mmCIF file of C-alpha atoms in Angstrom:
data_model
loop_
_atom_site.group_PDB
_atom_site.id
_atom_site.type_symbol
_atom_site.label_atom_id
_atom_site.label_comp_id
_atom_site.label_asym_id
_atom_site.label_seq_id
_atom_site.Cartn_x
_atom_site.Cartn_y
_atom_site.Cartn_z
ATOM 1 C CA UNK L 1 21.058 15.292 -2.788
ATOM 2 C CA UNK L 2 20.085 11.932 -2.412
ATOM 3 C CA UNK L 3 22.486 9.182 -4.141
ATOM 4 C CA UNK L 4 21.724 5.606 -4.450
ATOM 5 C CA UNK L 5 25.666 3.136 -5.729
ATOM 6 C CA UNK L 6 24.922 -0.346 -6.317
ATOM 7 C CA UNK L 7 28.040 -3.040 -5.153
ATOM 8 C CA UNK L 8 28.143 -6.737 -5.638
ATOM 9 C CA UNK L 9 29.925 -9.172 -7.550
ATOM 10 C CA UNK L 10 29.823 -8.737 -11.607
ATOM 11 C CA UNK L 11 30.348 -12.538 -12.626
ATOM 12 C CA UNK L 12 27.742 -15.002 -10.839
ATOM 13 C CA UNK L 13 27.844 -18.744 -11.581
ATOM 14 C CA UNK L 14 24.926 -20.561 -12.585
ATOM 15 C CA UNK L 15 22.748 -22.229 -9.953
ATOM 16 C CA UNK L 16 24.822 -19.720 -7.016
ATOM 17 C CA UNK L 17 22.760 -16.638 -5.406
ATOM 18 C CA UNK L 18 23.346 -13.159 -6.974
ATOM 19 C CA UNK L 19 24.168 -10.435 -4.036
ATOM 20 C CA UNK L 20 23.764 -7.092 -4.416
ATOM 21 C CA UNK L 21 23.729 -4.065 -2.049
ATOM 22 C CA UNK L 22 22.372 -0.639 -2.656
ATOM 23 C CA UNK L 23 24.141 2.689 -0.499
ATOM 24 C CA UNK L 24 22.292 5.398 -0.106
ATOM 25 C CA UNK L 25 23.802 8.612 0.624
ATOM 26 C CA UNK L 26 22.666 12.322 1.062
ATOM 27 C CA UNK L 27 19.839 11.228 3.293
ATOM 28 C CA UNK L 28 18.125 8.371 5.456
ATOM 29 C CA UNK L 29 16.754 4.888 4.231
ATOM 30 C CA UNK L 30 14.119 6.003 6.631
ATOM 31 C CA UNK L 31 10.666 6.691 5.406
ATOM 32 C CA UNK L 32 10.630 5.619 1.888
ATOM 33 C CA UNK L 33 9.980 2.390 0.183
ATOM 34 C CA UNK L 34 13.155 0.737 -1.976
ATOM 35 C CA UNK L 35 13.228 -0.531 -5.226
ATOM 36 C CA UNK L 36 15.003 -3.286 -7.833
ATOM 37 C CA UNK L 37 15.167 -3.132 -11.015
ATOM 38 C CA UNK L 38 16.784 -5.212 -14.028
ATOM 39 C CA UNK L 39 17.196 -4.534 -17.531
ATOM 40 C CA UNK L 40 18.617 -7.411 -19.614
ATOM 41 C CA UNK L 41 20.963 -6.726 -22.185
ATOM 42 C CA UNK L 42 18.797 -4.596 -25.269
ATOM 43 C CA UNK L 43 15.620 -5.572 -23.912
ATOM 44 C CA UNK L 44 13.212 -3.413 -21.210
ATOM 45 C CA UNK L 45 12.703 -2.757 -17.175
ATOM 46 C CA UNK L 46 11.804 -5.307 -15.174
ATOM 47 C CA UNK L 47 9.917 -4.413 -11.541
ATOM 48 C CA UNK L 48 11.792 -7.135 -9.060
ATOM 49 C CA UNK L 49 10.249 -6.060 -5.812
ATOM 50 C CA UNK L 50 10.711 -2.999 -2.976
ATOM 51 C CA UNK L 51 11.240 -2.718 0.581
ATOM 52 C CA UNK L 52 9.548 -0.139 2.871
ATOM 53 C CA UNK L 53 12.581 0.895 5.568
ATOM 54 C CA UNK L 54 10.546 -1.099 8.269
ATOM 55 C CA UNK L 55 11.109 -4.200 6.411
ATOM 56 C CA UNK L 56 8.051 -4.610 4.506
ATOM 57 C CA UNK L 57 8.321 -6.214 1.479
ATOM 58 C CA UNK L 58 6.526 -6.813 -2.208
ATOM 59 C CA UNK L 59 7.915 -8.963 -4.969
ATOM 60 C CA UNK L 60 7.201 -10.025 -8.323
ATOM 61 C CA UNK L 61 5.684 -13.225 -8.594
ATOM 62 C CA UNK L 62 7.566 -14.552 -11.408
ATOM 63 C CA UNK L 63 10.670 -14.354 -8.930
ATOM 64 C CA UNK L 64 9.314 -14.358 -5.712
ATOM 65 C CA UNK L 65 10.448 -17.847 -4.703
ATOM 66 C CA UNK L 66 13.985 -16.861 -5.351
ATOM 67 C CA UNK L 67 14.184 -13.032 -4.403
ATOM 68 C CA UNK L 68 14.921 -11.997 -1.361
ATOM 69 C CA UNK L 69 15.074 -7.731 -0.287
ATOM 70 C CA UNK L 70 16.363 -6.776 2.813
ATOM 71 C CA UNK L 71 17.280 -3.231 4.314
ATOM 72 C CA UNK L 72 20.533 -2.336 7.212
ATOM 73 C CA UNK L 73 18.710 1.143 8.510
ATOM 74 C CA UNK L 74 21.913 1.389 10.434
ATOM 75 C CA UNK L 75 24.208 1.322 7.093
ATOM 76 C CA UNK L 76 21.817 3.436 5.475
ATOM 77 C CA UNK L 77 21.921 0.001 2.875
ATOM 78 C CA UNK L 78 19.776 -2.033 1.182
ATOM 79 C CA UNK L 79 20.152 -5.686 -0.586
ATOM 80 C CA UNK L 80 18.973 -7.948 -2.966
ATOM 81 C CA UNK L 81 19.544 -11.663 -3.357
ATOM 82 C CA UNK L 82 18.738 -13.769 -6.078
ATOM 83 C CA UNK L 83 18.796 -17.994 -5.645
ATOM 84 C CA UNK L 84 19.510 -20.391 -8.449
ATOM 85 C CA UNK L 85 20.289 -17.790 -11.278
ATOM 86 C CA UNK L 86 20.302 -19.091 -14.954
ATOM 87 C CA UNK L 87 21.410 -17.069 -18.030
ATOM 88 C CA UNK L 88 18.345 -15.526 -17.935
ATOM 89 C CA UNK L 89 19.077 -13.401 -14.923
ATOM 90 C CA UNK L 90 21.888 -12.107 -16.546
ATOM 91 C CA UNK L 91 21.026 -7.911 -16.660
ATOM 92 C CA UNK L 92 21.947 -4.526 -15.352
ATOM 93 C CA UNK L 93 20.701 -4.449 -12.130
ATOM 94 C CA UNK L 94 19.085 -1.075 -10.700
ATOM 95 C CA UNK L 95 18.288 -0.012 -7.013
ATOM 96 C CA UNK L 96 15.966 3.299 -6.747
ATOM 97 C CA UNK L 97 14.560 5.114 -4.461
ATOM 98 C CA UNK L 98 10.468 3.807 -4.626
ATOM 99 C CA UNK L 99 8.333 5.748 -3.294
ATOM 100 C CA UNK L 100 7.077 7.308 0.218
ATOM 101 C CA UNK L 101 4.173 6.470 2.769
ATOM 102 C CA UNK L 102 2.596 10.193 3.452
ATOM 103 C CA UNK L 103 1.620 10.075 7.370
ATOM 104 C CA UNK L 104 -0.720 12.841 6.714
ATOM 105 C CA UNK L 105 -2.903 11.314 3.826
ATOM 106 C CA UNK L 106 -2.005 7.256 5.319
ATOM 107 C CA UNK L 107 -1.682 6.547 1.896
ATOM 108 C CA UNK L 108 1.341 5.352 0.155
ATOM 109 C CA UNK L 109 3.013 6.979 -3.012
ATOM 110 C CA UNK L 110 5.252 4.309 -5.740
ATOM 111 C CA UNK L 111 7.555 5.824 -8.236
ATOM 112 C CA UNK L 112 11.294 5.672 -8.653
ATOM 113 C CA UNK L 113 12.746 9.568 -8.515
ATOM 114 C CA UNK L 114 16.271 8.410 -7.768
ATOM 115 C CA UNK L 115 18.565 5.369 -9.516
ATOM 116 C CA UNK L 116 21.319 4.389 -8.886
ATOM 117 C CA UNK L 117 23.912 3.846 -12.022
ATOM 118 C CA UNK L 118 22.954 0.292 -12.375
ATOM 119 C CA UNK L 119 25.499 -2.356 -12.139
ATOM 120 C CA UNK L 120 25.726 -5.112 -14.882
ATOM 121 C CA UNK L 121 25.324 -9.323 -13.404
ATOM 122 C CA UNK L 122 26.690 -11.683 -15.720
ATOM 123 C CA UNK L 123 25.225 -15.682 -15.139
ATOM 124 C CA UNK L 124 28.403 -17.573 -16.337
ATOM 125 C CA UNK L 125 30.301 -20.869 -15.805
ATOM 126 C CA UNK S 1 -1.039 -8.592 -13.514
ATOM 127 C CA UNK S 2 -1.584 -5.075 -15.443
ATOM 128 C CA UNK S 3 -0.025 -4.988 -18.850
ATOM 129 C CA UNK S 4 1.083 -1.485 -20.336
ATOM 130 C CA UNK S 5 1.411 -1.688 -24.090
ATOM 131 C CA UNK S 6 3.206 1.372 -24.826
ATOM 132 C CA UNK S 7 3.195 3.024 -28.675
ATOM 133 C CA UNK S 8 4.868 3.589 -30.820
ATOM 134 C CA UNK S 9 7.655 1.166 -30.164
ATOM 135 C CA UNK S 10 10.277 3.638 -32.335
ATOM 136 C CA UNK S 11 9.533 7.155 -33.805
ATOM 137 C CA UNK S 12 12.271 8.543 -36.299
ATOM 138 C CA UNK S 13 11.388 12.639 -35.703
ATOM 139 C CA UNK S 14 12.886 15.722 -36.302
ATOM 140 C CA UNK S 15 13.817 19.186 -33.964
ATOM 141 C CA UNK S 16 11.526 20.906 -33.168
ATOM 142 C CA UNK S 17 8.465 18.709 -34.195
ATOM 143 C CA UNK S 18 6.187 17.733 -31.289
ATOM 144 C CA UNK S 19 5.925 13.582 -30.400
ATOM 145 C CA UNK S 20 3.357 12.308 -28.436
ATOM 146 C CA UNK S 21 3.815 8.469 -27.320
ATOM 147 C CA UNK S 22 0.942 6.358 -25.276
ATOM 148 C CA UNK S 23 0.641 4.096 -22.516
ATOM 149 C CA UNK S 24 -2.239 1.710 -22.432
ATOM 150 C CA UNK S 25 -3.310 -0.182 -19.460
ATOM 151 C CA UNK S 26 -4.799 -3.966 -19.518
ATOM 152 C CA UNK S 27 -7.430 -3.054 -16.730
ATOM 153 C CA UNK S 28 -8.416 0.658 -15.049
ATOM 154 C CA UNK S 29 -4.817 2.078 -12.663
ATOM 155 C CA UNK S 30 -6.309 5.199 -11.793
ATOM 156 C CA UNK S 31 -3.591 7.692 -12.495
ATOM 157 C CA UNK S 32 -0.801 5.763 -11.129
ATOM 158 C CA UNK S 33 1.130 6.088 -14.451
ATOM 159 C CA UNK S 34 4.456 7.526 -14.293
ATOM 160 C CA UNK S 35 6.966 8.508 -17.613
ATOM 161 C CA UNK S 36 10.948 7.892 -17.158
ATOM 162 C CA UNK S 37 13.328 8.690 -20.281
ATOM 163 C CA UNK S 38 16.063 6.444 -20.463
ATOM 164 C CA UNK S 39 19.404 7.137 -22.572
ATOM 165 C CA UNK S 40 22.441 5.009 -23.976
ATOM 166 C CA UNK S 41 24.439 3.595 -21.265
ATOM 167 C CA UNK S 42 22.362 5.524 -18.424
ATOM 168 C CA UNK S 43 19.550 4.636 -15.543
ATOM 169 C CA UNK S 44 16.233 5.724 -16.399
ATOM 170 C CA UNK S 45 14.995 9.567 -15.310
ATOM 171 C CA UNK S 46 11.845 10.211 -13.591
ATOM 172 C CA UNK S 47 10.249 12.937 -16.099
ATOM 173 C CA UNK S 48 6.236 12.847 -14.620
ATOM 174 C CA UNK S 49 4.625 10.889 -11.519
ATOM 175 C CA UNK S 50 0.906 10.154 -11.422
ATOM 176 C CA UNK S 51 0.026 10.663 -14.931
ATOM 177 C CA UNK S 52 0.467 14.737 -14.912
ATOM 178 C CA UNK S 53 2.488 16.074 -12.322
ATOM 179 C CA UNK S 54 5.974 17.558 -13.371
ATOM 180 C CA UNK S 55 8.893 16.426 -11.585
ATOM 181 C CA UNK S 56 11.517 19.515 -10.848
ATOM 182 C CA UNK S 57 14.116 19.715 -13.121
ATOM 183 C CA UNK S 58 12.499 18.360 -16.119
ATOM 184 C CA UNK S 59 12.236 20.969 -18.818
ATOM 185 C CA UNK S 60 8.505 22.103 -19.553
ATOM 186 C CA UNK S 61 8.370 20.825 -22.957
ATOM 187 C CA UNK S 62 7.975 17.009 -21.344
ATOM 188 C CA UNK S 63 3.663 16.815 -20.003
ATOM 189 C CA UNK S 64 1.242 13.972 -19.629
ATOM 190 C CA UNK S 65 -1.919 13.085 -19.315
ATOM 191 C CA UNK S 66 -4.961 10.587 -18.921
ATOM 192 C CA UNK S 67 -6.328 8.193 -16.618
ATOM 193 C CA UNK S 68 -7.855 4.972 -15.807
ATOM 194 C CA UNK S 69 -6.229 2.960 -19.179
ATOM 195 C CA UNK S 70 -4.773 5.498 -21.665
ATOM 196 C CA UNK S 71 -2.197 8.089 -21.369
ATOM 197 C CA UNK S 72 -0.127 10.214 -23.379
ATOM 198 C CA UNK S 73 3.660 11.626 -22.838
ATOM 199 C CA UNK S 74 3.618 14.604 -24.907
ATOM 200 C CA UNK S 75 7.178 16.218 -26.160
ATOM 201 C CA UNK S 76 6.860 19.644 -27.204
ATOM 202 C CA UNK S 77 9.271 21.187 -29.413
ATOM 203 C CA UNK S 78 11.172 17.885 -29.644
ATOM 204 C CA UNK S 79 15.357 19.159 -28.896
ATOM 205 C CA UNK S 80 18.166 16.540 -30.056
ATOM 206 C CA UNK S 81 19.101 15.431 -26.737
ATOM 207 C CA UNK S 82 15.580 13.902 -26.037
ATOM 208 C CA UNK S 83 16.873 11.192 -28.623
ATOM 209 C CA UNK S 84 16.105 8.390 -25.657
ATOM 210 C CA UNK S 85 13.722 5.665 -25.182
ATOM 211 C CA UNK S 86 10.722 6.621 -22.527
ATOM 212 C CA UNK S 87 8.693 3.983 -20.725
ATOM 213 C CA UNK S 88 5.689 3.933 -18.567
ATOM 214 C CA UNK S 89 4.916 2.073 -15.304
ATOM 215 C CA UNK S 90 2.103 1.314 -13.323
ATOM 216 C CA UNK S 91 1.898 1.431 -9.382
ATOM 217 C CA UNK S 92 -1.907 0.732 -8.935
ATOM 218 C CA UNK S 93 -1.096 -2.599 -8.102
ATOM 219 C CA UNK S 94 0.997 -5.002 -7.545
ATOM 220 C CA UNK S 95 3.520 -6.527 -9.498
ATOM 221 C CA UNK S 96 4.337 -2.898 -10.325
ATOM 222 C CA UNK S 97 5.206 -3.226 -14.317
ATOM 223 C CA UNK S 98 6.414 -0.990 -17.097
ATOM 224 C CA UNK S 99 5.633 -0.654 -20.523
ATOM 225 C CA UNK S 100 7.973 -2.045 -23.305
ATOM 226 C CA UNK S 101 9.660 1.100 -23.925
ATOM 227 C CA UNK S 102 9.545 3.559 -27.274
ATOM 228 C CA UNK S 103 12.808 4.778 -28.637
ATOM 229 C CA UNK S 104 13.040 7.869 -30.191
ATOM 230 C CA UNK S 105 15.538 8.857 -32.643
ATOM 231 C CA UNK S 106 16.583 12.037 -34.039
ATOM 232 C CA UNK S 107 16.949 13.084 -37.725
#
């Protein structure tokens, strides 16, 4: 079955870009849309944006101008980078599988049926 | 942006009872409501998509329901390892959000 590992650096320095990649494995990045997620520490989910495998992307506004979500079909891999982190961005970060565009219906279908483990960002000098 | 205000925000409940939480929406999303269960130290679970359909592998007891504002996650027969919290999102539009989350603890 499908299985999504999140890799990237645990300790990020204020003001530097957090990098993280996604793997999938079990199946193709082809077809679906891709998905970010962050929980910070005790509190609730946070939507930060998807990729469709073509490259199309949506992100939340209240991150937009320093998210960026990109997708390798060839690595079967997507990433995420954040710009100018604070202590604020400190969370465990989630990748997930986000949904499919249905060729028969042309309509599009959002909701996150496989996570990865999450991996936990810490914004520290 | 569409606001979910989920409720309760923690239910203390016993076996065996039956636990219904709701999901309100700031503005009409159709049915594009989903439930995920999350649980110490683990990524969230996908448990229904689009207000009412089951996902595979969840156990029957888990259902929900509604549309256009208000839904309901419905627990039946509550078992001790659904001691989690659940939380709702939205996909109607974008930025795709979630609900604050209700925790649910076992007696």
């Amino acid at each position: 079955q499908v299985q999504l590992q999140e890799s990237g650096p645990g300790l990020v320095k204020p003001s530097e870009t957090l990098s993280l990649t996604c793997t999938v494995s079990g199946g193709s990045i082809r077809s679906y849309y891709w998905s970010w997620m962050r929980q910070p520490p005790g509190k609730g989910l946070e939507w930060i944006g998807y990729i469709y495998y073509s490259g199309t992307t949506n992100y939340n506004p209240s991150l937009k101008s320093r998210v960026t979500i990109s997708v390798d079909t060839s690595k079967n891999q997507f990433s995420l980078k954040l710009s100018s982190v604070t202590a604020a961005d400190t969370a465990v970060y989630y990748c997930a599988r986000g949904g499919y565009y249905d060729i028969l219906t042309g309509f599009s279908y959002y909701y996150m049926d496989v996570w990865g483990k999450g991996t936990t960002v810490t914004v520290s000098s | 942006e569409i606001v979910l205000t989920q409720s309760p925000d923690f239910q203390s409940v016993t076996p065996k009872e039956k636990v219904t939480i709701t999901c309100r929406a700031s503005q009409s999303i159709g049915s594009s409501l989903h439930w995920y269960q999350q649980k110490p130290d683990q990524s969230p679970k996908l448990l229904i998509k689009y207000a009412s359909q089951s996902i595979s592998g969840v156990p029957s007891r888990f259902s929900g329901s509604g549309s256009g504002t208000d839904f309901t996650l419905t627990i039946n027969s509550l078992e001790a390892e659904d001691a989690a919290t659940y939380y709702c999102h939205q996909s109607s539009s974008l930025p795709h959000s979630f609900g604050q989350g209700t925790k649910l603890e076992i007696k």
